[in-house]
Amino acid sequence: MKVTLIEKYNCLKEPYRHTHRAFLQNTGPFGWPAGWVIRLLLSTERNVKLCLFYQVEAEVDHSIKKVYDAYNGTNPDAASRAIDYVQRQLHCCGIHNYTDWESTAWFKEAKNHSVPLSCCKATLSNCTGSLAHPADLYSEGCKVLVVKKLQEIMMYVIWAALAFAVIQVGFKTLCFVLLRIKNKTLFVFSARTHRCPLKRCK
């Protein structure tokens, strides 16, 4: 998974170069400072994404086992409701697969060789969660899907923050360019006025 992420973001370097080059062509020398700031933001954004993605995966790996161990199958229990909700919504069962339930305290106490009903496929109405019928259960584990969902949410947040920063840089660059144009116009007008006093200038 890590190799895939690194390859993915390395592939984005070339479009960033083209974007930076086009930006400089349209803004001239005034675009150099802003251009480098944008490149810095894009580079930082890639590094932050990679760092946060690995951190999210490590945090989920650390905490999901505790949550599953705390499952007791009762609806009032927050951990139990959370696990049942995740398994139903993401169509998953267990941490890596449904066999993970066999090592939980709830499974050992129940002694019915079954997993929670939230592991049952939504299309089946007669599923009892029995491990004797594994085809009735979701085969994919929840850890990978939870990590993926959290990473998607983080992507929206990161891109929103980056877009806001780029907009700020763009407005500041525009103000800088307009100010330089205004100062240059005033300088030319002032020089012309000093060379041609009164109304003798044509």
PDB file of C-alpha atoms in Angstrom:
ATOM      1  CA  MET A   1       0.000   0.000   0.000  1.00  0.00           C
ATOM      2  CA  LYS A   2       2.829   2.408   0.825  1.00  0.00           C
ATOM      3  CA  VAL A   3       4.506   1.803  -2.519  1.00  0.00           C
ATOM      4  CA  THR A   4       1.266   2.544  -4.300  1.00  0.00           C
ATOM      5  CA  LEU A   5       0.842   5.866  -2.480  1.00  0.00           C
ATOM      6  CA  ILE A   6       4.420   6.940  -3.184  1.00  0.00           C
ATOM      7  CA  GLU A   7       4.113   6.043  -6.858  1.00  0.00           C
ATOM      8  CA  LYS A   8       0.804   7.878  -7.054  1.00  0.00           C
ATOM      9  CA  TYR A   9       2.147  11.152  -5.729  1.00  0.00           C
ATOM     10  CA  ASN A  10       5.389  10.913  -7.676  1.00  0.00           C
ATOM     11  CA  CYS A  11       3.254  10.767 -10.811  1.00  0.00           C
ATOM     12  CA  LEU A  12       1.666  14.092  -9.849  1.00  0.00           C
ATOM     13  CA  LYS A  13       4.984  15.965  -9.917  1.00  0.00           C
ATOM     14  CA  GLU A  14       4.932  16.493 -13.702  1.00  0.00           C
ATOM     15  CA  PRO A  15       1.488  18.185 -13.822  1.00  0.00           C
ATOM     16  CA  TYR A  16       2.629  20.458 -10.973  1.00  0.00           C
ATOM     17  CA  ARG A  17       5.658  21.513 -13.061  1.00  0.00           C
ATOM     18  CA  HIS A  18       3.437  22.328 -16.056  1.00  0.00           C
ATOM     19  CA  THR A  19       1.062  24.310 -13.844  1.00  0.00           C
ATOM     20  CA  HIS A  20       3.945  26.287 -12.366  1.00  0.00           C
ATOM     21  CA  ARG A  21       5.415  27.005 -15.825  1.00  0.00           C
ATOM     22  CA  ALA A  22       2.060  28.226 -17.179  1.00  0.00           C
ATOM     23  CA  PHE A  23       1.597  30.421 -14.110  1.00  0.00           C
ATOM     24  CA  LEU A  24       4.964  32.126 -14.668  1.00  0.00           C
ATOM     25  CA  GLN A  25       4.259  32.692 -18.356  1.00  0.00           C
ATOM     26  CA  ASN A  26       1.031  34.511 -17.538  1.00  0.00           C
ATOM     27  CA  THR A  27       2.301  36.613 -14.638  1.00  0.00           C
ATOM     28  CA  GLY A  28       5.830  37.440 -15.816  1.00  0.00           C
ATOM     29  CA  PRO A  29       8.532  38.340 -13.282  1.00  0.00           C
ATOM     30  CA  PHE A  30       5.897  39.181 -10.678  1.00  0.00           C
ATOM     31  CA  GLY A  31       4.850  35.547 -10.610  1.00  0.00           C
ATOM     32  CA  TRP A  32       8.181  34.155  -9.465  1.00  0.00           C
ATOM     33  CA  PRO A  33       7.674  34.688  -5.701  1.00  0.00           C
ATOM     34  CA  ALA A  34       4.080  33.448  -5.802  1.00  0.00           C
ATOM     35  CA  GLY A  35       5.072  30.593  -8.088  1.00  0.00           C
ATOM     36  CA  TRP A  36       7.651  29.325  -5.644  1.00  0.00           C
ATOM     37  CA  VAL A  37       5.212  29.683  -2.772  1.00  0.00           C
ATOM     38  CA  ILE A  38       2.666  27.580  -4.678  1.00  0.00           C
ATOM     39  CA  ARG A  39       5.294  24.949  -5.445  1.00  0.00           C
ATOM     40  CA  LEU A  40       6.218  24.882  -1.769  1.00  0.00           C
ATOM     41  CA  LEU A  41       2.552  24.451  -0.820  1.00  0.00           C
ATOM     42  CA  LEU A  42       2.109  21.598  -3.289  1.00  0.00           C
ATOM     43  CA  SER A  43       5.262  19.878  -2.086  1.00  0.00           C
ATOM     44  CA  THR A  44       4.202  20.289   1.533  1.00  0.00           C
ATOM     45  CA  GLU A  45       0.743  18.962   0.708  1.00  0.00           C
ATOM     46  CA  ARG A  46       2.209  15.752  -0.764  1.00  0.00           C
ATOM     47  CA  ASN A  47       4.433  15.183   2.258  1.00  0.00           C
ATOM     48  CA  VAL A  48       1.601  15.908   4.697  1.00  0.00           C
ATOM     49  CA  LYS A  49      -0.689  13.456   2.911  1.00  0.00           C
ATOM     50  CA  LEU A  50       1.843  10.652   3.018  1.00  0.00           C
ATOM     51  CA  CYS A  51       2.661  11.321   6.661  1.00  0.00           C
ATOM     52  CA  LEU A  52      -0.981  11.519   7.750  1.00  0.00           C
ATOM     53  CA  PHE A  53      -1.984   8.466   5.723  1.00  0.00           C
ATOM     54  CA  TYR A  54       0.612   6.316   7.475  1.00  0.00           C
ATOM     55  CA  GLN A  55      -0.361   7.816  10.828  1.00  0.00           C
ATOM     56  CA  VAL A  56      -4.051   7.047  10.258  1.00  0.00           C
ATOM     57  CA  GLU A  57      -3.263   3.461   9.297  1.00  0.00           C
ATOM     58  CA  ALA A  58      -1.082   2.991  12.381  1.00  0.00           C
ATOM     59  CA  GLU A  59      -3.709   4.550  14.675  1.00  0.00           C
ATOM     60  CA  VAL A  60      -6.528   2.411  13.274  1.00  0.00           C
ATOM     61  CA  ASP A  61      -4.367  -0.693  13.595  1.00  0.00           C
ATOM     62  CA  HIS A  62      -3.648   0.199  17.231  1.00  0.00           C
ATOM     63  CA  SER A  63      -7.220   0.935  18.317  1.00  0.00           C
ATOM     64  CA  ILE A  64      -9.462  -1.347  16.255  1.00  0.00           C
ATOM     65  CA  LYS A  65      -8.352  -4.474  18.138  1.00  0.00           C
ATOM     66  CA  LYS A  66      -9.356  -2.875  21.446  1.00  0.00           C
ATOM     67  CA  VAL A  67     -12.776  -1.938  20.091  1.00  0.00           C
ATOM     68  CA  TYR A  68     -13.452  -5.465  18.856  1.00  0.00           C
ATOM     69  CA  ASP A  69     -12.293  -6.931  22.164  1.00  0.00           C
ATOM     70  CA  ALA A  70     -14.780  -4.645  23.975  1.00  0.00           C
ATOM     71  CA  TYR A  71     -17.726  -5.888  21.893  1.00  0.00           C
ATOM     72  CA  ASN A  72     -20.443  -7.518  24.005  1.00  0.00           C
ATOM     73  CA  GLY A  73     -23.329  -7.729  21.543  1.00  0.00           C
ATOM     74  CA  THR A  74     -25.709  -5.457  23.482  1.00  0.00           C
ATOM     75  CA  ASN A  75     -27.307  -2.479  21.785  1.00  0.00           C
ATOM     76  CA  PRO A  76     -26.780   0.063  24.630  1.00  0.00           C
ATOM     77  CA  ASP A  77     -23.008  -0.493  24.490  1.00  0.00           C
ATOM     78  CA  ALA A  78     -21.313   2.212  22.400  1.00  0.00           C
ATOM     79  CA  ALA A  79     -18.517  -0.027  21.118  1.00  0.00           C
ATOM     80  CA  SER A  80     -20.984  -2.716  20.063  1.00  0.00           C
ATOM     81  CA  ARG A  81     -23.231  -0.245  18.246  1.00  0.00           C
ATOM     82  CA  ALA A  82     -20.222   1.290  16.500  1.00  0.00           C
ATOM     83  CA  ILE A  83     -18.900  -2.062  15.280  1.00  0.00           C
ATOM     84  CA  ASP A  84     -22.317  -3.223  14.072  1.00  0.00           C
ATOM     85  CA  TYR A  85     -22.836   0.082  12.250  1.00  0.00           C
ATOM     86  CA  VAL A  86     -19.425  -0.050  10.548  1.00  0.00           C
ATOM     87  CA  GLN A  87     -19.868  -3.670   9.465  1.00  0.00           C
ATOM     88  CA  ARG A  88     -23.298  -2.982   7.992  1.00  0.00           C
ATOM     89  CA  GLN A  89     -22.336   0.249   6.243  1.00  0.00           C
ATOM     90  CA  LEU A  90     -18.975  -0.896   4.867  1.00  0.00           C
ATOM     91  CA  HIS A  91     -20.073  -4.494   4.190  1.00  0.00           C
ATOM     92  CA  CYS A  92     -17.212  -5.981   6.173  1.00  0.00           C
ATOM     93  CA  CYS A  93     -16.700  -8.440   9.007  1.00  0.00           C
ATOM     94  CA  GLY A  94     -13.911  -8.606  11.560  1.00  0.00           C
ATOM     95  CA  ILE A  95     -10.596  -6.771  11.447  1.00  0.00           C
ATOM     96  CA  HIS A  96      -9.032  -8.656   8.537  1.00  0.00           C
ATOM     97  CA  ASN A  97     -11.868 -11.149   7.900  1.00  0.00           C
ATOM     98  CA  TYR A  98     -14.690 -12.883   9.779  1.00  0.00           C
ATOM     99  CA  THR A  99     -12.345 -15.391  11.452  1.00  0.00           C
ATOM    100  CA  ASP A 100     -11.031 -12.579  13.686  1.00  0.00           C
ATOM    101  CA  TRP A 101     -14.203 -12.885  15.750  1.00  0.00           C
ATOM    102  CA  GLU A 102     -13.094 -16.297  17.013  1.00  0.00           C
ATOM    103  CA  SER A 103     -10.431 -14.675  19.198  1.00  0.00           C
ATOM    104  CA  THR A 104     -12.797 -12.176  20.871  1.00  0.00           C
ATOM    105  CA  ALA A 105     -14.183 -12.560  24.394  1.00  0.00           C
ATOM    106  CA  TRP A 106     -17.754 -12.212  23.083  1.00  0.00           C
ATOM    107  CA  PHE A 107     -17.336 -15.181  20.718  1.00  0.00           C
ATOM    108  CA  LYS A 108     -15.843 -17.387  23.420  1.00  0.00           C
ATOM    109  CA  GLU A 109     -18.606 -16.527  25.909  1.00  0.00           C
ATOM    110  CA  ALA A 110     -21.433 -16.994  23.395  1.00  0.00           C
ATOM    111  CA  LYS A 111     -20.218 -20.507  22.469  1.00  0.00           C
ATOM    112  CA  ASN A 112     -22.554 -20.679  19.472  1.00  0.00           C
ATOM    113  CA  HIS A 113     -19.863 -20.579  16.789  1.00  0.00           C
ATOM    114  CA  SER A 114     -21.421 -17.475  15.255  1.00  0.00           C
ATOM    115  CA  VAL A 115     -20.397 -13.922  14.457  1.00  0.00           C
ATOM    116  CA  PRO A 116     -22.609 -10.815  14.913  1.00  0.00           C
ATOM    117  CA  LEU A 117     -25.586 -10.509  12.582  1.00  0.00           C
ATOM    118  CA  SER A 118     -24.052  -7.309  11.222  1.00  0.00           C
ATOM    119  CA  CYS A 119     -21.598  -9.590   9.383  1.00  0.00           C
ATOM    120  CA  CYS A 120     -24.463 -11.087   7.368  1.00  0.00           C
ATOM    121  CA  LYS A 121     -24.857  -9.981   3.766  1.00  0.00           C
ATOM    122  CA  ALA A 122     -27.705  -7.505   3.416  1.00  0.00           C
ATOM    123  CA  THR A 123     -29.313  -9.524   0.617  1.00  0.00           C
ATOM    124  CA  LEU A 124     -29.852 -12.542   2.885  1.00  0.00           C
ATOM    125  CA  SER A 125     -32.833 -12.610   5.251  1.00  0.00           C
ATOM    126  CA  ASN A 126     -32.204 -15.998   6.876  1.00  0.00           C
ATOM    127  CA  CYS A 127     -28.558 -15.487   7.867  1.00  0.00           C
ATOM    128  CA  THR A 128     -27.780 -16.378  11.485  1.00  0.00           C
ATOM    129  CA  GLY A 129     -24.097 -15.426  11.496  1.00  0.00           C
ATOM    130  CA  SER A 130     -23.022 -19.050  11.789  1.00  0.00           C
ATOM    131  CA  LEU A 131     -19.460 -19.792  10.732  1.00  0.00           C
ATOM    132  CA  ALA A 132     -20.800 -23.013   9.270  1.00  0.00           C
ATOM    133  CA  HIS A 133     -22.100 -20.897   6.368  1.00  0.00           C
ATOM    134  CA  PRO A 134     -19.221 -18.521   5.517  1.00  0.00           C
ATOM    135  CA  ALA A 135     -20.791 -17.681   2.147  1.00  0.00           C
ATOM    136  CA  ASP A 136     -23.509 -15.786   4.043  1.00  0.00           C
ATOM    137  CA  LEU A 137     -20.934 -13.452   5.634  1.00  0.00           C
ATOM    138  CA  TYR A 138     -18.961 -10.488   4.358  1.00  0.00           C
ATOM    139  CA  SER A 139     -15.517 -11.775   3.498  1.00  0.00           C
ATOM    140  CA  GLU A 140     -13.578  -8.499   3.625  1.00  0.00           C
ATOM    141  CA  GLY A 141     -12.164  -7.128   6.874  1.00  0.00           C
ATOM    142  CA  CYS A 142     -13.120  -3.702   8.212  1.00  0.00           C
ATOM    143  CA  LYS A 143      -9.644  -2.324   8.904  1.00  0.00           C
ATOM    144  CA  VAL A 144      -8.723  -1.660   5.262  1.00  0.00           C
ATOM    145  CA  LEU A 145     -12.109  -0.093   4.524  1.00  0.00           C
ATOM    146  CA  VAL A 146     -12.044   2.136   7.623  1.00  0.00           C
ATOM    147  CA  VAL A 147      -8.542   3.373   6.757  1.00  0.00           C
ATOM    148  CA  LYS A 148      -9.624   4.067   3.185  1.00  0.00           C
ATOM    149  CA  LYS A 149     -12.702   6.002   4.318  1.00  0.00           C
ATOM    150  CA  LEU A 150     -10.692   8.122   6.776  1.00  0.00           C
ATOM    151  CA  GLN A 151      -8.092   8.861   4.115  1.00  0.00           C
ATOM    152  CA  GLU A 152     -10.814  10.021   1.721  1.00  0.00           C
ATOM    153  CA  ILE A 153     -12.152  12.414   4.355  1.00  0.00           C
ATOM    154  CA  MET A 154      -8.647  13.708   5.044  1.00  0.00           C
ATOM    155  CA  MET A 155      -8.104  14.275   1.325  1.00  0.00           C
ATOM    156  CA  TYR A 156     -11.100  16.630   1.190  1.00  0.00           C
ATOM    157  CA  VAL A 157      -9.796  18.565   4.202  1.00  0.00           C
ATOM    158  CA  ILE A 158      -6.244  18.811   2.815  1.00  0.00           C
ATOM    159  CA  TRP A 159      -7.377  19.911  -0.643  1.00  0.00           C
ATOM    160  CA  ALA A 160      -9.735  22.495   0.858  1.00  0.00           C
ATOM    161  CA  ALA A 161      -6.900  23.937   2.965  1.00  0.00           C
ATOM    162  CA  LEU A 162      -4.560  23.935  -0.034  1.00  0.00           C
ATOM    163  CA  ALA A 163      -7.138  25.639  -2.261  1.00  0.00           C
ATOM    164  CA  PHE A 164      -7.666  28.333   0.374  1.00  0.00           C
ATOM    165  CA  ALA A 165      -3.897  28.916   0.624  1.00  0.00           C
ATOM    166  CA  VAL A 166      -3.505  29.122  -3.177  1.00  0.00           C
ATOM    167  CA  ILE A 167      -6.392  31.599  -3.408  1.00  0.00           C
ATOM    168  CA  GLN A 168      -4.738  33.768  -0.770  1.00  0.00           C
ATOM    169  CA  VAL A 169      -1.423  33.697  -2.643  1.00  0.00           C
ATOM    170  CA  GLY A 170      -3.248  34.509  -5.889  1.00  0.00           C
ATOM    171  CA  PHE A 171      -4.990  37.553  -4.418  1.00  0.00           C
ATOM    172  CA  LYS A 172      -1.765  38.824  -2.868  1.00  0.00           C
ATOM    173  CA  THR A 173       0.060  38.383  -6.168  1.00  0.00           C
ATOM    174  CA  LEU A 174      -2.711  40.235  -8.001  1.00  0.00           C
ATOM    175  CA  CYS A 175      -2.531  43.117  -5.517  1.00  0.00           C
ATOM    176  CA  PHE A 176       1.249  43.223  -5.920  1.00  0.00           C
ATOM    177  CA  VAL A 177       1.008  43.331  -9.727  1.00  0.00           C
ATOM    178  CA  LEU A 178      -1.671  46.043  -9.681  1.00  0.00           C
ATOM    179  CA  LEU A 179       0.364  48.103  -7.233  1.00  0.00           C
ATOM    180  CA  ARG A 180       3.463  47.863  -9.431  1.00  0.00           C
ATOM    181  CA  ILE A 181       1.454  48.864 -12.506  1.00  0.00           C
ATOM    182  CA  LYS A 182      -0.046  51.812 -10.634  1.00  0.00           C
ATOM    183  CA  ASN A 183       3.355  52.982  -9.373  1.00  0.00           C
ATOM    184  CA  LYS A 184       4.857  52.649 -12.845  1.00  0.00           C
ATOM    185  CA  THR A 185       1.997  54.670 -14.368  1.00  0.00           C
ATOM    186  CA  LEU A 186       2.394  57.404 -11.745  1.00  0.00           C
ATOM    187  CA  PHE A 187       6.156  57.498 -12.347  1.00  0.00           C
ATOM    188  CA  VAL A 188       5.723  57.919 -16.123  1.00  0.00           C
ATOM    189  CA  PHE A 189       3.056  60.593 -15.641  1.00  0.00           C
ATOM    190  CA  SER A 190       5.226  62.457 -13.112  1.00  0.00           C
ATOM    191  CA  ALA A 191       8.257  62.347 -15.404  1.00  0.00           C
ATOM    192  CA  ARG A 192       6.203  63.628 -18.339  1.00  0.00           C
ATOM    193  CA  THR A 193       4.799  66.461 -16.206  1.00  0.00           C
ATOM    194  CA  HIS A 194       8.273  67.592 -15.160  1.00  0.00           C
ATOM    195  CA  ARG A 195       9.520  67.594 -18.767  1.00  0.00           C
ATOM    196  CA  CYS A 196       6.503  69.423 -20.143  1.00  0.00           C
ATOM    197  CA  PRO A 197       5.198  72.022 -17.664  1.00  0.00           C
ATOM    198  CA  LEU A 198       2.003  73.974 -18.196  1.00  0.00           C
ATOM    199  CA  LYS A 199       0.209  73.317 -21.513  1.00  0.00           C
ATOM    200  CA  ARG A 200       3.143  73.388 -23.932  1.00  0.00           C
ATOM    201  CA  CYS A 201       3.369  69.586 -24.125  1.00  0.00           C
ATOM    202  CA  LYS A 202       1.733  67.886 -27.046  1.00  0.00           C
TER     203      LYS A 202
END
